[in-house]
mmCIF file of C-alpha atoms and ligand atoms in Angstrom:
data_model
loop_
_atom_site.group_PDB
_atom_site.id
_atom_site.type_symbol
_atom_site.label_atom_id
_atom_site.label_comp_id
_atom_site.label_asym_id
_atom_site.label_seq_id
_atom_site.Cartn_x
_atom_site.Cartn_y
_atom_site.Cartn_z
ATOM 1 C CA MET A 16 0.037 -0.067 0.103
ATOM 2 C CA HIS A 17 1.118 3.516 -0.612
ATOM 3 C CA PRO A 18 3.070 4.559 2.776
ATOM 4 C CA THR A 19 0.933 7.957 2.977
ATOM 5 C CA ARG A 20 -2.290 6.095 2.476
ATOM 6 C CA GLU A 21 -1.199 3.450 4.935
ATOM 7 C CA ALA A 22 -0.429 6.330 7.448
ATOM 8 C CA LEU A 23 -3.638 8.003 6.940
ATOM 9 C CA LEU A 24 -5.466 4.507 7.564
ATOM 10 C CA GLN A 25 -3.561 4.115 10.581
ATOM 11 C CA GLN A 26 -4.859 7.300 11.970
ATOM 12 C CA LEU A 27 -8.445 6.699 10.844
ATOM 13 C CA SER A 28 -8.257 3.248 12.508
ATOM 14 C CA SER A 29 -7.012 4.610 15.791
ATOM 15 C CA SER A 30 -10.054 7.108 16.288
ATOM 16 C CA ASN A 31 -13.683 6.329 16.905
ATOM 17 C CA LYS A 32 -14.748 9.589 15.664
ATOM 18 C CA GLU A 33 -14.297 11.855 12.748
ATOM 19 C CA ILE A 34 -10.766 13.436 12.229
ATOM 20 C CA SER A 35 -10.940 16.819 10.406
ATOM 21 C CA GLY A 36 -9.110 16.981 6.887
ATOM 22 C CA GLU A 37 -6.979 19.675 8.418
ATOM 23 C CA ALA A 38 -5.789 17.625 11.289
ATOM 24 C CA LEU A 39 -4.976 14.606 8.954
ATOM 25 C CA ALA A 40 -3.219 16.917 6.631
ATOM 26 C CA HIS A 41 -1.309 18.560 9.314
ATOM 27 C CA SER A 42 0.017 15.160 10.935
ATOM 28 C CA LEU A 43 0.764 13.603 7.312
ATOM 29 C CA GLY A 44 2.428 16.729 6.043
ATOM 30 C CA ILE A 45 0.058 16.700 2.884
ATOM 31 C CA SER A 46 -2.435 19.222 1.735
ATOM 32 C CA ARG A 47 -6.088 18.688 2.582
ATOM 33 C CA THR A 48 -6.686 17.956 -1.150
ATOM 34 C CA ALA A 49 -4.195 15.154 -1.138
ATOM 35 C CA VAL A 50 -5.864 13.775 1.849
ATOM 36 C CA TRP A 51 -9.288 13.811 0.140
ATOM 37 C CA LYS A 52 -7.609 12.147 -2.977
ATOM 38 C CA HIS A 53 -6.168 9.420 -0.706
ATOM 39 C CA VAL A 54 -9.333 8.942 1.024
ATOM 40 C CA HIS A 55 -11.138 8.571 -2.419
ATOM 41 C CA ALA A 56 -8.599 6.084 -3.336
ATOM 42 C CA LEU A 57 -9.094 3.804 -0.156
ATOM 43 C CA GLN A 58 -12.955 4.173 -0.719
ATOM 44 C CA ALA A 59 -12.521 2.981 -4.138
ATOM 45 C CA GLY A 60 -10.583 -0.137 -2.737
ATOM 46 C CA GLY A 61 -13.695 -0.989 -0.829
ATOM 47 C CA LEU A 62 -12.946 0.698 2.513
ATOM 48 C CA ASP A 63 -16.016 2.390 4.283
ATOM 49 C CA ILE A 64 -14.737 5.746 5.145
ATOM 50 C CA ARG A 65 -17.364 8.522 5.292
ATOM 51 C CA ALA A 66 -16.984 12.327 5.268
ATOM 52 C CA GLU A 67 -19.205 14.115 7.561
ATOM 53 C CA HIS A 68 -19.648 17.733 6.423
ATOM 54 C CA GLY A 69 -17.682 20.072 8.844
ATOM 55 C CA ARG A 70 -16.488 17.079 11.107
ATOM 56 C CA GLY A 71 -14.161 15.160 8.733
ATOM 57 C CA TYR A 72 -13.420 11.568 7.981
ATOM 58 C CA ARG A 73 -14.451 8.420 9.888
ATOM 59 C CA LEU A 74 -13.455 4.661 9.259
ATOM 60 C CA TYR A 75 -16.178 2.368 9.794
ATOM 61 C CA ASP A 76 -14.435 -0.835 8.962
ATOM 62 C CA ASP A 77 -12.451 -2.820 11.213
ATOM 63 C CA VAL A 78 -8.911 -2.503 9.438
ATOM 64 C CA LEU A 79 -5.853 -4.441 10.491
ATOM 65 C CA LEU A 80 -2.582 -3.127 9.545
ATOM 66 C CA ALA A 81 0.597 -5.045 10.236
ATOM 67 C CA SER A 82 2.586 -1.678 10.423
ATOM 68 C CA GLN A 83 0.370 -0.367 13.016
ATOM 69 C CA LEU A 84 0.521 -3.454 15.034
ATOM 70 C CA ALA A 85 4.363 -3.323 14.658
ATOM 71 C CA GLU A 86 4.350 0.312 15.805
ATOM 72 C CA ARG A 87 2.346 -0.575 18.939
ATOM 73 C CA LEU A 88 4.547 -3.419 20.008
ATOM 74 C CA ALA A 89 7.733 -1.623 19.121
ATOM 75 C CA GLY A 90 10.573 -2.727 21.413
ATOM 76 C CA LEU A 91 8.992 -6.014 22.592
ATOM 77 C CA ARG A 92 9.985 -9.465 21.655
ATOM 78 C CA ILE A 93 6.604 -10.417 20.375
ATOM 79 C CA GLY A 94 5.733 -8.230 17.522
ATOM 80 C CA SER A 95 9.409 -7.695 16.650
ATOM 81 C CA HIS A 96 8.316 -8.503 12.992
ATOM 82 C CA CYS A 97 4.449 -8.466 12.018
ATOM 83 C CA MET A 98 2.888 -9.629 8.709
ATOM 84 C CA LEU A 99 -0.601 -9.682 7.514
ATOM 85 C CA MET A 100 -2.095 -12.208 4.776
ATOM 86 C CA PRO A 101 -5.475 -11.309 3.363
ATOM 87 C CA GLU A 102 -6.117 -14.951 2.889
ATOM 88 C CA VAL A 103 -4.255 -18.140 3.956
ATOM 89 C CA ASP A 104 -5.308 -21.737 4.548
ATOM 90 C CA SER A 105 -4.107 -21.406 8.426
ATOM 91 C CA SER A 106 -2.082 -18.823 9.761
ATOM 92 C CA ASN A 107 -0.150 -21.483 11.986
ATOM 93 C CA SER A 108 0.338 -23.661 9.042
ATOM 94 C CA GLU A 109 1.840 -20.780 7.038
ATOM 95 C CA LEU A 110 4.062 -19.496 9.995
ATOM 96 C CA MET A 111 5.272 -22.935 10.485
ATOM 97 C CA ARG A 112 6.049 -23.309 6.707
ATOM 98 C CA MET A 113 7.955 -19.992 6.887
ATOM 99 C CA ALA A 114 9.888 -20.800 10.138
ATOM 100 C CA THR A 115 10.862 -24.432 8.947
ATOM 101 C CA ALA A 116 11.582 -23.614 5.237
ATOM 102 C CA GLU A 117 14.952 -24.133 3.965
ATOM 103 C CA GLY A 118 17.041 -20.924 4.402
ATOM 104 C CA GLY A 119 13.872 -19.336 6.137
ATOM 105 C CA ALA A 120 15.061 -17.109 8.821
ATOM 106 C CA VAL A 121 11.828 -15.798 10.518
ATOM 107 C CA PRO A 122 12.752 -14.136 13.754
ATOM 108 C CA ASP A 123 11.536 -15.064 17.308
ATOM 109 C CA GLY A 124 8.379 -13.084 18.051
ATOM 110 C CA THR A 125 7.209 -12.812 14.672
ATOM 111 C CA VAL A 126 3.372 -12.371 14.260
ATOM 112 C CA LEU A 127 1.357 -13.378 11.310
ATOM 113 C CA LEU A 128 -2.220 -12.066 11.125
ATOM 114 C CA ALA A 129 -4.761 -13.550 8.777
ATOM 115 C CA GLU A 130 -7.782 -11.646 7.433
ATOM 116 C CA VAL A 131 -9.426 -15.007 6.093
ATOM 117 C CA GLN A 132 -8.565 -18.525 6.934
ATOM 118 C CA THR A 133 -9.912 -21.126 4.384
ATOM 119 C CA LYS A 134 -8.698 -24.017 6.773
ATOM 120 C CA GLY A 135 -8.599 -22.254 10.075
ATOM 121 C CA ARG A 136 -7.586 -25.256 12.573
ATOM 122 C CA GLY A 137 -8.619 -25.795 16.192
ATOM 123 C CA ARG A 138 -7.719 -28.423 19.019
ATOM 124 C CA LEU A 139 -8.556 -31.865 18.320
ATOM 125 C CA GLN A 140 -8.665 -31.706 14.549
ATOM 126 C CA ARG A 141 -11.524 -29.363 14.755
ATOM 127 C CA ASP A 142 -12.170 -26.548 12.213
ATOM 128 C CA TRP A 143 -11.926 -22.837 13.288
ATOM 129 C CA LEU A 144 -14.095 -20.281 11.526
ATOM 130 C CA THR A 145 -12.224 -17.013 10.463
ATOM 131 C CA THR A 146 -14.340 -14.727 7.886
ATOM 132 C CA ALA A 147 -13.607 -11.374 7.009
ATOM 133 C CA GLN A 148 -13.619 -8.953 10.078
ATOM 134 C CA HIS A 149 -15.459 -11.111 12.437
ATOM 135 C CA SER A 150 -12.455 -12.882 14.028
ATOM 136 C CA LEU A 151 -8.940 -11.944 14.938
ATOM 137 C CA ALA A 152 -6.869 -14.856 13.860
ATOM 138 C CA MET A 153 -2.886 -14.459 14.730
ATOM 139 C CA SER A 154 0.049 -16.894 15.012
ATOM 140 C CA VAL A 155 3.234 -16.203 16.927
ATOM 141 C CA LEU A 156 6.419 -17.859 16.496
ATOM 142 C CA LEU A 157 8.436 -18.584 19.520
ATOM 143 C CA LYS A 158 11.970 -20.291 19.848
ATOM 144 C CA PRO A 159 12.210 -20.890 23.533
ATOM 145 C CA GLN A 160 15.212 -22.633 24.696
ATOM 146 C CA VAL A 161 13.166 -25.124 26.676
ATOM 147 C CA ALA A 162 12.829 -28.927 26.648
ATOM 148 C CA PRO A 163 10.013 -30.138 24.206
ATOM 149 C CA ALA A 164 7.878 -31.433 27.244
ATOM 150 C CA GLU A 165 7.719 -27.817 28.500
ATOM 151 C CA VAL A 166 6.148 -26.436 25.479
ATOM 152 C CA ALA A 167 2.801 -27.865 26.926
ATOM 153 C CA GLN A 168 2.783 -24.736 29.227
ATOM 154 C CA LEU A 169 2.987 -22.282 26.453
ATOM 155 C CA PRO A 170 -0.777 -22.398 25.497
ATOM 156 C CA LEU A 171 -1.806 -22.182 29.115
ATOM 157 C CA LEU A 172 0.448 -19.046 29.503
ATOM 158 C CA THR A 173 -1.445 -17.591 26.303
ATOM 159 C CA ALA A 174 -4.748 -18.647 27.625
ATOM 160 C CA VAL A 175 -3.749 -16.334 30.850
ATOM 161 C CA ALA A 176 -2.576 -13.533 28.553
ATOM 162 C CA VAL A 177 -5.729 -13.461 26.602
ATOM 163 C CA GLN A 178 -7.907 -13.781 29.662
ATOM 164 C CA GLN A 179 -5.763 -10.807 31.415
ATOM 165 C CA ALA A 180 -5.731 -8.637 28.641
ATOM 166 C CA LEU A 181 -9.375 -8.553 27.740
ATOM 167 C CA ASP A 182 -10.893 -9.118 30.937
ATOM 168 C CA ASP A 183 -11.745 -5.368 31.553
ATOM 169 C CA LEU A 184 -13.852 -5.447 28.306
ATOM 170 C CA ALA A 185 -16.045 -8.557 29.405
ATOM 171 C CA PRO A 186 -15.592 -11.009 32.486
ATOM 172 C CA LEU A 187 -13.512 -13.782 31.025
ATOM 173 C CA ARG A 188 -12.846 -17.290 32.398
ATOM 174 C CA ILE A 189 -10.377 -20.029 31.201
ATOM 175 C CA LYS A 190 -11.760 -23.597 30.674
ATOM 176 C CA TRP A 191 -9.145 -26.297 30.565
ATOM 177 C CA PRO A 192 -6.926 -26.441 28.922
ATOM 178 C CA ASN A 193 -7.009 -23.114 27.077
ATOM 179 C CA ASP A 194 -10.600 -22.060 25.949
ATOM 180 C CA ILE A 195 -11.544 -18.510 26.866
ATOM 181 C CA LEU A 196 -15.214 -17.979 28.034
ATOM 182 C CA CYS A 197 -17.449 -15.250 28.434
ATOM 183 C CA GLU A 198 -20.748 -16.023 30.427
ATOM 184 C CA GLY A 199 -20.302 -19.605 29.313
ATOM 185 C CA ARG A 200 -19.768 -18.989 25.624
ATOM 186 C CA LYS A 201 -16.433 -19.630 23.892
ATOM 187 C CA ILE A 202 -15.056 -16.307 22.672
ATOM 188 C CA ALA A 203 -11.342 -17.425 21.832
ATOM 189 C CA GLY A 204 -9.246 -20.482 21.391
ATOM 190 C CA ILE A 205 -5.512 -21.506 21.217
ATOM 191 C CA LEU A 206 -3.616 -23.943 19.022
ATOM 192 C CA THR A 207 -0.042 -24.478 19.701
ATOM 193 C CA GLU A 208 2.334 -26.595 17.541
ATOM 194 C CA MET A 209 5.880 -27.214 17.403
ATOM 195 C CA ARG A 210 8.689 -28.575 15.365
ATOM 196 C CA ALA A 211 11.178 -30.456 17.737
ATOM 197 C CA GLU A 212 13.734 -33.231 17.817
ATOM 198 C CA PRO A 213 14.608 -34.954 21.112
ATOM 199 C CA GLY A 214 16.045 -32.561 23.524
ATOM 200 C CA ALA A 215 15.522 -29.437 21.275
ATOM 201 C CA VAL A 216 12.686 -27.198 20.091
ATOM 202 C CA HIS A 217 13.080 -25.713 16.809
ATOM 203 C CA ALA A 218 10.035 -23.498 16.524
ATOM 204 C CA VAL A 219 6.654 -23.111 18.289
ATOM 205 C CA VAL A 220 3.734 -21.355 16.708
ATOM 206 C CA ILE A 221 1.062 -20.365 18.965
ATOM 207 C CA GLY A 222 -2.298 -19.568 16.977
ATOM 208 C CA ILE A 223 -4.877 -17.371 18.862
ATOM 209 C CA GLY A 224 -8.461 -17.014 17.361
ATOM 210 C CA ILE A 225 -10.652 -14.504 18.998
ATOM 211 C CA ASN A 226 -14.384 -13.948 18.053
ATOM 212 C CA ILE A 227 -14.628 -10.098 17.739
ATOM 213 C CA ARG A 228 -18.173 -9.963 16.577
ATOM 214 C CA PRO A 229 -20.567 -12.565 14.985
ATOM 215 C CA PRO A 230 -19.998 -13.525 11.339
ATOM 216 C CA GLU A 231 -21.828 -11.975 8.692
ATOM 217 C CA GLY A 232 -25.053 -13.813 8.581
ATOM 218 C CA GLY A 233 -24.702 -15.333 12.149
ATOM 219 C CA TRP A 234 -23.297 -18.135 13.644
ATOM 220 C CA PRO A 235 -23.567 -21.679 11.820
ATOM 221 C CA ASP A 236 -26.161 -23.776 13.660
ATOM 222 C CA GLU A 237 -23.599 -26.021 15.405
ATOM 223 C CA LEU A 238 -21.968 -22.942 17.004
ATOM 224 C CA ALA A 239 -24.938 -20.832 17.853
ATOM 225 C CA ASP A 240 -25.406 -22.008 21.326
ATOM 226 C CA ILE A 241 -21.794 -22.191 22.295
ATOM 227 C CA ALA A 242 -19.830 -19.394 20.482
ATOM 228 C CA GLY A 243 -19.648 -15.765 21.594
ATOM 229 C CA ASP A 244 -17.859 -12.681 20.688
ATOM 230 C CA LEU A 245 -16.313 -9.802 22.376
ATOM 231 C CA SER A 246 -18.308 -6.814 20.836
ATOM 232 C CA SER A 247 -21.499 -8.474 21.865
ATOM 233 C CA MET A 248 -20.369 -9.413 25.355
ATOM 234 C CA ALA A 249 -18.663 -5.974 25.882
ATOM 235 C CA GLY A 250 -21.639 -3.988 24.589
ATOM 236 C CA LYS A 251 -19.737 -2.025 22.280
ATOM 237 C CA ASN A 252 -17.752 -2.264 18.921
ATOM 238 C CA ILE A 253 -14.361 -3.615 19.391
ATOM 239 C CA ARG A 254 -11.487 -3.146 16.892
ATOM 240 C CA ARG A 255 -9.109 -6.187 16.128
ATOM 241 C CA ILE A 256 -5.919 -3.861 16.193
ATOM 242 C CA ASP A 257 -6.774 -2.875 19.805
ATOM 243 C CA VAL A 258 -7.380 -6.507 20.912
ATOM 244 C CA ALA A 259 -4.121 -7.823 19.020
ATOM 245 C CA THR A 260 -2.219 -5.046 20.580
ATOM 246 C CA ALA A 261 -3.446 -6.001 24.246
ATOM 247 C CA VAL A 262 -3.094 -9.530 23.896
ATOM 248 C CA LEU A 263 0.378 -9.623 22.443
ATOM 249 C CA ARG A 264 1.726 -7.106 24.877
ATOM 250 C CA ARG A 265 0.357 -9.123 27.845
ATOM 251 C CA LEU A 266 1.669 -12.299 26.199
ATOM 252 C CA ASP A 267 5.217 -10.621 25.598
ATOM 253 C CA ALA A 268 5.254 -9.857 29.514
ATOM 254 C CA LEU A 269 4.037 -13.201 30.597
ATOM 255 C CA TYR A 270 6.550 -15.011 28.208
ATOM 256 C CA ASN A 271 9.645 -12.977 29.380
ATOM 257 C CA ASP A 272 8.574 -13.600 33.175
ATOM 258 C CA TYR A 273 8.068 -17.058 32.279
ATOM 259 C CA LEU A 274 11.590 -17.451 30.606
ATOM 260 C CA ALA A 275 13.085 -15.742 33.769
ATOM 261 C CA HIS A 276 11.170 -17.299 36.669
ATOM 262 C CA GLY A 277 9.331 -20.383 35.174
ATOM 263 C CA PHE A 278 5.878 -21.964 35.171
ATOM 264 C CA GLU A 279 4.820 -21.467 38.670
ATOM 265 C CA PRO A 280 3.354 -17.932 38.432
ATOM 266 C CA VAL A 281 1.590 -18.723 35.227
ATOM 267 C CA ARG A 282 0.180 -21.799 36.670
ATOM 268 C CA GLN A 283 -1.382 -20.019 39.686
ATOM 269 C CA ALA A 284 -2.694 -17.110 37.550
ATOM 270 C CA TRP A 285 -4.237 -19.730 35.254
ATOM 271 C CA TRP A 286 -5.760 -21.532 38.276
ATOM 272 C CA GLN A 287 -7.156 -18.294 39.564
ATOM 273 C CA ALA A 288 -8.938 -17.676 36.249
ATOM 274 C CA HIS A 289 -10.028 -21.103 35.838
ATOM 275 C CA ALA A 290 -13.843 -21.652 35.418
ATOM 276 C CA ALA A 291 -14.104 -24.769 37.510
ATOM 277 C CA CYS A 292 -11.537 -24.802 40.519
ATOM 278 C CA GLY A 293 -12.521 -27.345 42.955
ATOM 279 C CA GLN A 294 -15.799 -27.949 41.194
ATOM 280 C CA PRO A 295 -17.373 -30.919 39.436
ATOM 281 C CA VAL A 296 -16.630 -31.460 35.711
ATOM 282 C CA ARG A 297 -16.755 -34.118 33.156
ATOM 283 C CA VAL A 298 -14.079 -34.505 30.729
ATOM 284 C CA HIS A 299 -14.162 -36.495 27.454
ATOM 285 C CA ASN A 300 -10.695 -37.789 27.130
ATOM 286 C CA GLY A 301 -10.922 -39.129 23.540
ATOM 287 C CA THR A 302 -12.214 -42.509 24.330
ATOM 288 C CA ALA A 303 -14.566 -41.986 27.509
ATOM 289 C CA TYR A 304 -16.143 -39.680 29.893
ATOM 290 C CA VAL A 305 -14.465 -39.036 33.296
ATOM 291 C CA ASP A 306 -16.556 -37.406 36.064
ATOM 292 C CA GLY A 307 -14.582 -35.766 38.913
ATOM 293 C CA ILE A 308 -13.617 -32.662 40.820
ATOM 294 C CA ALA A 309 -11.327 -30.264 38.981
ATOM 295 C CA GLU A 310 -8.522 -30.386 41.729
ATOM 296 C CA ALA A 311 -5.220 -28.414 40.229
ATOM 297 C CA LEU A 312 -3.430 -27.987 36.920
ATOM 298 C CA ASP A 313 -0.288 -30.187 36.793
ATOM 299 C CA THR A 314 3.110 -28.466 35.712
ATOM 300 C CA ASP A 315 2.757 -30.179 32.067
ATOM 301 C CA GLY A 316 -0.720 -28.851 31.773
ATOM 302 C CA ALA A 317 -2.557 -31.953 32.581
ATOM 303 C CA LEU A 318 -5.691 -31.411 34.562
ATOM 304 C CA LEU A 319 -5.786 -33.365 38.028
ATOM 305 C CA LEU A 320 -9.123 -34.855 38.525
ATOM 306 C CA ARG A 321 -10.298 -36.147 41.755
ATOM 307 C CA THR A 322 -12.559 -39.229 40.685
ATOM 308 C CA SER A 323 -14.143 -42.126 42.650
ATOM 309 C CA GLY A 324 -11.435 -44.230 41.970
ATOM 310 C CA GLY A 325 -8.700 -41.858 42.737
ATOM 311 C CA LEU A 326 -6.665 -38.830 41.298
ATOM 312 C CA GLN A 327 -6.445 -39.126 37.473
ATOM 313 C CA ARG A 328 -4.061 -36.876 35.113
ATOM 314 C CA ILE A 329 -6.038 -35.855 32.004
ATOM 315 C CA ILE A 330 -3.566 -34.929 29.419
ATOM 316 C CA ALA A 331 -5.986 -33.850 26.585
ATOM 317 C CA GLY A 332 -9.735 -33.645 25.994
ATOM 318 C CA ASP A 333 -12.711 -31.475 26.331
ATOM 319 C CA LEU A 334 -13.972 -30.308 29.746
ATOM 320 C CA GLU A 335 -17.477 -29.831 30.465
ATOM 321 C CA LEU A 336 -18.629 -27.606 33.599
ATOM 322 C CA ARG A 337 -21.154 -29.658 35.818
ATOM 323 C CA GLU A 338 -21.876 -27.223 38.364
ATOM 324 C CA GLY A 339 -25.505 -27.373 39.246
ATOM 325 C CA LYS A 340 -26.007 -30.687 37.384
HETATM 326 C C1 BTN B 786 -9.565 -24.113 19.560
HETATM 327 O O1 BTN B 786 -9.948 -23.522 20.628
HETATM 328 O O2 BTN B 786 -10.002 -25.267 19.045
HETATM 329 C C2 BTN B 786 -8.255 -23.414 19.003
HETATM 330 C C3 BTN B 786 -8.535 -22.559 17.912
HETATM 331 C C4 BTN B 786 -7.379 -21.953 17.375
HETATM 332 C C5 BTN B 786 -7.680 -20.972 16.244
HETATM 333 C C6 BTN B 786 -6.513 -20.073 15.814
HETATM 334 S S1 BTN B 786 -7.004 -18.936 14.468
HETATM 335 C C7 BTN B 786 -5.255 -18.577 14.353
HETATM 336 C C8 BTN B 786 -4.724 -19.827 14.259
HETATM 337 N N1 BTN B 786 -4.778 -20.480 12.869
HETATM 338 C C9 BTN B 786 -5.307 -21.633 13.154
HETATM 339 O O3 BTN B 786 -5.518 -22.415 11.919
HETATM 340 N N2 BTN B 786 -5.795 -21.827 14.249
HETATM 341 C C10 BTN B 786 -5.271 -20.784 15.066
#
């Protein structure tokens, strides 16, 4: 994109009200006529920018710009390099391909945003819906010097980052292992993948999907009762760039702290934010249902479940809250 046009878009997308042509012209160092021409070019490209007589220009679309995210994350490890793809199969798959390609030198902390995913993936081989502007889909590349077994801690850390970063918009809880719920509806999910060999981790890709608003035409039937979105829950229109900034800043802080001090502070924060501490739950572990009381989170991310037959470690699966049942 033309650099002045991108700078103009950055300014418009940082404001929830009109900005005068004069103010834009001044900050961009161009004439008001040039501002008007750039706005026209952006409108011709399909963007919903409206001019209010006497008030200025306002952007109504939820625009994501990699340059804007990089500026907001300047100086942090996460976001040291930001990219945006209009359409990709899955941002996780694409970032992993880039990170592991022959001669590929994608730096630690790289963030890949995707407008649309044609094969967005979730946990347990499920699909993840990412249509234009409804959802924030982003993947983060990390190259931690930890043992492969410890990588299981990173999605839990990411869940804490999402929960803490967005909790002031809407009250959020974590559901084991790393679903983010608001009033019982899932508004975000995390998928972590790695390339490793025994004893050495080469690349970890953490994919974060956050529902910002319902998809155009509403949720598909199978998600209608379980999915939620941040804007509806917060009762206001939320922009993806603000969500991405808040989550990645928090992730950066928690990740640096984790590298310096280990997993225990994360484990405690995760437990405090968990939707079912000491409460009855049912877990489907892939083959069977296990009922019990959620007793603790183990250091490898396993859920410790107090069952009638004793304490069970649940490594993977789906958790259902049973309170009141
Ligand atoms: C889940 O709860 O099942 C995890 C969902 C993870 C979705 C994100 S969106 C960005 C990244 N790319 C993907 O294909 N999946 C993750």
